[in-house]
Amino acid sequence: NYNNEDIMTFARVFTGLDRQAARSNVEEVRSNNGKNAIDPMQMIARWHDNYPKQDLDKMYLGDGLPPCSELPKGSFLLTGARYEFLSSYSGSDVLKLQSSSPLYQALCGSGGACSFQPVVILQQDLTCSGDECTTTWPHVVELSDQGVYYEYSLPRCMHLFFFEGRIVTGGGERRWWTSRRVCTNPET
């Protein structure tokens, strides 16, 4: 059984979604108000409800998953780590890999010339090299001399809303706005 309160709680999971921008060569329908009804919706983090959400059993979504803060250091180099090819990337949070890095070689593929696969799952534990040794987990890695990007898929884990220890206030230049304050764990 579920009631309106359960429906409201689950609706909060989907806050922050918005349609993608319109794109060319697609027939426009007036009812879409110029919005893209073809591509998957995008998540706009500042619109999303960050608070914990309960399931129908009164447990919280994510219960049973390990906390992201407890993932082992260098988990992005362990067997089973997943990387997905990106056609381009313009962010600044990139870990540049040198050609001597075992991770670079795993993403490049075996043989002479690199053959980039859409998804690469590490088949064995790798040793760190250079900047990899001081990184907790990278969001995106770049094969430096190739101009190729892969996104690291964090294993299933949960970011705790409340945690023991320090509290950091986020929000950038508007960090003192009450609506922008967020409790975060500086380790994740």
Short mmCIF file of C-alpha atoms in Angstrom, two decimals:
data_model
loop_
_atom_site.label_atom_id
_atom_site.label_comp_id
_atom_site.label_asym_id
_atom_site.label_seq_id
_atom_site.Cartn_x
_atom_site.Cartn_y
_atom_site.Cartn_z
CA ASN A 1 0.00 0.00 0.00
CA TYR A 2 1.05 3.54 -0.64
CA ASN A 3 -0.52 6.93 -0.12
CA ASN A 4 -0.13 10.53 -1.29
CA GLU A 5 2.82 11.07 1.04
CA ASP A 6 4.68 8.22 -0.69
CA ILE A 7 3.84 9.68 -4.09
CA MET A 8 5.17 13.09 -3.00
CA THR A 9 8.38 11.53 -1.69
CA PHE A 10 9.04 9.64 -4.93
CA ALA A 11 8.21 12.74 -6.98
CA ARG A 12 11.12 14.50 -5.23
CA VAL A 13 13.48 11.95 -6.83
CA PHE A 14 12.67 13.41 -10.24
CA THR A 15 13.06 17.11 -9.43
CA GLY A 16 15.62 18.98 -11.50
CA LEU A 17 14.85 17.36 -14.86
CA ASP A 18 14.48 19.59 -17.89
CA ARG A 19 14.24 19.00 -21.61
CA GLN A 20 17.30 19.41 -23.80
CA ALA A 21 17.60 22.47 -26.03
CA ALA A 22 15.93 22.29 -29.43
CA ARG A 23 18.05 20.93 -32.25
CA SER A 24 17.96 21.39 -35.99
CA ASN A 25 16.48 19.04 -38.59
CA VAL A 26 13.64 17.96 -36.31
CA GLU A 27 10.00 18.74 -36.98
CA GLU A 28 8.72 21.12 -34.33
CA VAL A 29 5.35 20.52 -32.70
CA ARG A 30 3.57 23.53 -31.19
CA SER A 31 2.65 21.63 -28.02
CA ASN A 32 6.38 21.21 -27.19
CA ASN A 33 6.91 25.00 -27.01
CA GLY A 34 10.16 24.68 -28.95
CA LYS A 35 11.61 22.13 -26.51
CA ASN A 36 13.34 18.96 -27.61
CA ALA A 37 11.06 15.94 -27.11
CA ILE A 38 13.50 13.45 -28.67
CA ASP A 39 16.69 13.47 -26.59
CA PRO A 40 16.84 12.28 -22.95
CA MET A 41 16.14 14.93 -20.35
CA GLN A 42 19.03 16.65 -18.58
CA MET A 43 19.49 16.92 -14.82
CA ILE A 44 20.02 20.45 -13.53
CA ALA A 45 21.62 19.93 -10.14
CA ARG A 46 20.61 23.28 -8.62
CA TRP A 47 16.93 22.44 -9.26
CA HIS A 48 17.16 18.98 -7.66
CA ASP A 49 15.88 18.21 -4.16
CA ASN A 50 19.01 17.09 -2.29
CA TYR A 51 17.30 15.70 0.79
CA PRO A 52 17.07 11.94 1.55
CA LYS A 53 14.05 10.15 0.13
CA GLN A 54 12.22 7.14 1.62
CA ASP A 55 11.00 4.10 -0.29
CA LEU A 56 7.73 2.26 0.34
CA ASP A 57 9.31 0.20 3.15
CA LYS A 58 10.29 3.39 5.02
CA MET A 59 13.96 2.73 4.24
CA TYR A 60 15.99 5.40 2.48
CA LEU A 61 16.97 5.12 -1.18
CA GLY A 62 20.57 3.95 -1.25
CA ASP A 63 20.38 1.98 2.01
CA GLY A 64 22.61 -1.07 1.73
CA LEU A 65 25.09 0.58 -0.63
CA PRO A 66 28.55 1.43 0.68
CA PRO A 67 29.22 5.11 1.38
CA CYS A 68 31.22 6.74 -1.42
CA SER A 69 33.61 8.12 1.21
CA GLU A 70 34.60 4.53 2.08
CA LEU A 71 35.61 3.50 -1.45
CA PRO A 72 39.28 2.50 -1.41
CA LYS A 73 41.77 5.12 -2.57
CA GLY A 74 42.57 4.46 -6.19
CA SER A 75 39.38 2.47 -6.75
CA PHE A 76 39.37 3.77 -10.33
CA LEU A 77 42.39 1.50 -10.96
CA LEU A 78 40.85 -1.70 -9.58
CA THR A 79 39.36 -4.66 -11.46
CA GLY A 80 35.87 -3.84 -12.67
CA ALA A 81 36.38 -0.05 -12.91
CA ARG A 82 34.26 1.21 -15.81
CA TYR A 83 35.16 3.93 -18.31
CA GLU A 84 32.87 5.30 -21.01
CA PHE A 85 34.14 7.03 -24.14
CA LEU A 86 33.25 10.72 -24.52
CA SER A 87 33.14 12.28 -27.98
CA SER A 88 34.24 15.62 -26.49
CA TYR A 89 34.67 17.28 -23.12
CA SER A 90 35.12 20.94 -22.21
CA GLY A 91 35.31 20.76 -18.39
CA SER A 92 38.43 21.53 -16.36
CA ASP A 93 38.26 18.49 -14.02
CA VAL A 94 40.38 16.25 -16.27
CA LEU A 95 43.12 13.85 -15.21
CA LYS A 96 45.69 13.75 -18.02
CA LEU A 97 47.21 10.31 -18.50
CA GLN A 98 50.72 9.82 -19.86
CA SER A 99 51.39 7.07 -22.41
CA SER A 100 53.50 5.19 -19.84
CA SER A 101 50.50 4.84 -17.50
CA PRO A 102 48.95 1.35 -17.20
CA LEU A 103 45.51 3.03 -17.22
CA TYR A 104 46.37 4.82 -20.48
CA GLN A 105 47.42 1.51 -22.01
CA ALA A 106 44.22 -0.22 -20.83
CA LEU A 107 42.05 2.53 -22.36
CA CYS A 108 44.10 2.66 -25.55
CA GLY A 109 43.79 -1.06 -26.19
CA SER A 110 46.47 -3.60 -27.00
CA GLY A 111 48.51 -3.47 -30.15
CA GLY A 112 50.31 -0.64 -31.94
CA ALA A 113 47.69 2.01 -32.70
CA CYS A 114 45.00 2.83 -30.16
CA SER A 115 41.56 1.36 -30.76
CA PHE A 116 39.11 3.21 -28.56
CA GLN A 117 36.20 1.15 -27.30
CA PRO A 118 32.88 2.76 -26.24
CA VAL A 119 33.14 1.09 -22.82
CA VAL A 120 36.26 -0.22 -21.11
CA ILE A 121 36.05 -2.33 -17.95
CA LEU A 122 39.39 -3.00 -16.27
CA GLN A 123 40.20 -6.71 -16.25
CA GLN A 124 42.92 -6.45 -13.59
CA ASP A 125 44.17 -4.12 -10.87
CA LEU A 126 46.53 -1.45 -12.22
CA THR A 127 49.34 0.45 -10.53
CA CYS A 128 49.14 4.23 -10.38
CA SER A 129 51.43 6.48 -12.36
CA GLY A 130 52.10 10.22 -11.93
CA ASP A 131 49.06 12.31 -10.94
CA GLU A 132 46.93 9.14 -10.66
CA CYS A 133 48.66 8.36 -7.36
CA THR A 134 47.25 11.47 -5.64
CA THR A 135 43.74 11.34 -7.16
CA THR A 136 40.82 9.95 -5.14
CA TRP A 137 38.77 9.28 -8.26
CA PRO A 138 38.76 11.22 -11.49
CA HIS A 139 35.60 12.38 -13.20
CA VAL A 140 37.16 12.38 -16.68
CA VAL A 141 40.54 11.15 -17.92
CA GLU A 142 42.28 12.32 -21.08
CA LEU A 143 44.76 10.27 -23.06
CA SER A 144 47.11 13.26 -23.30
CA ASP A 145 48.69 12.79 -26.72
CA GLN A 146 45.45 11.51 -28.31
CA GLY A 147 42.94 14.19 -27.25
CA VAL A 148 40.55 11.38 -26.29
CA TYR A 149 38.37 11.46 -23.16
CA TYR A 150 36.84 8.74 -21.00
CA GLU A 151 34.42 9.28 -18.14
CA TYR A 152 34.98 7.19 -15.03
CA SER A 153 31.75 5.61 -13.77
CA LEU A 154 31.81 5.62 -10.00
CA PRO A 155 30.72 2.25 -8.58
CA ARG A 156 27.30 2.16 -6.97
CA CYS A 157 27.63 3.95 -3.67
CA MET A 158 25.79 6.61 -1.74
CA HIS A 159 26.72 10.09 -0.69
CA LEU A 160 25.47 10.52 2.87
CA PHE A 161 23.37 13.60 3.48
CA PHE A 162 24.40 13.65 7.15
CA PHE A 163 27.82 12.47 8.19
CA GLU A 164 30.20 12.49 11.11
CA GLY A 165 32.71 15.32 11.26
CA ARG A 166 33.15 18.47 9.24
CA ILE A 167 30.43 20.45 7.50
CA VAL A 168 31.25 22.49 4.42
CA THR A 169 28.94 25.18 3.11
CA GLY A 170 28.64 25.20 -0.68
CA GLY A 171 27.10 27.60 -3.13
CA GLY A 172 30.05 29.34 -4.77
CA GLU A 173 29.87 33.13 -4.85
CA ARG A 174 26.37 33.02 -3.35
CA ARG A 175 27.35 30.65 -0.55
CA TRP A 176 25.74 32.79 2.11
CA TRP A 177 22.32 32.58 0.54
CA THR A 178 20.24 30.31 2.77
CA SER A 179 18.68 28.61 -0.27
CA ARG A 180 22.14 27.74 -1.62
CA ARG A 181 23.66 26.21 1.53
CA VAL A 182 24.38 22.51 1.30
CA CYS A 183 25.93 20.17 3.85
CA THR A 184 28.60 18.16 2.07
CA ASN A 185 31.34 15.74 2.93
CA PRO A 186 34.67 17.27 1.83
CA GLU A 187 36.06 13.75 1.26
CA THR A 188 33.59 13.05 -1.54
#
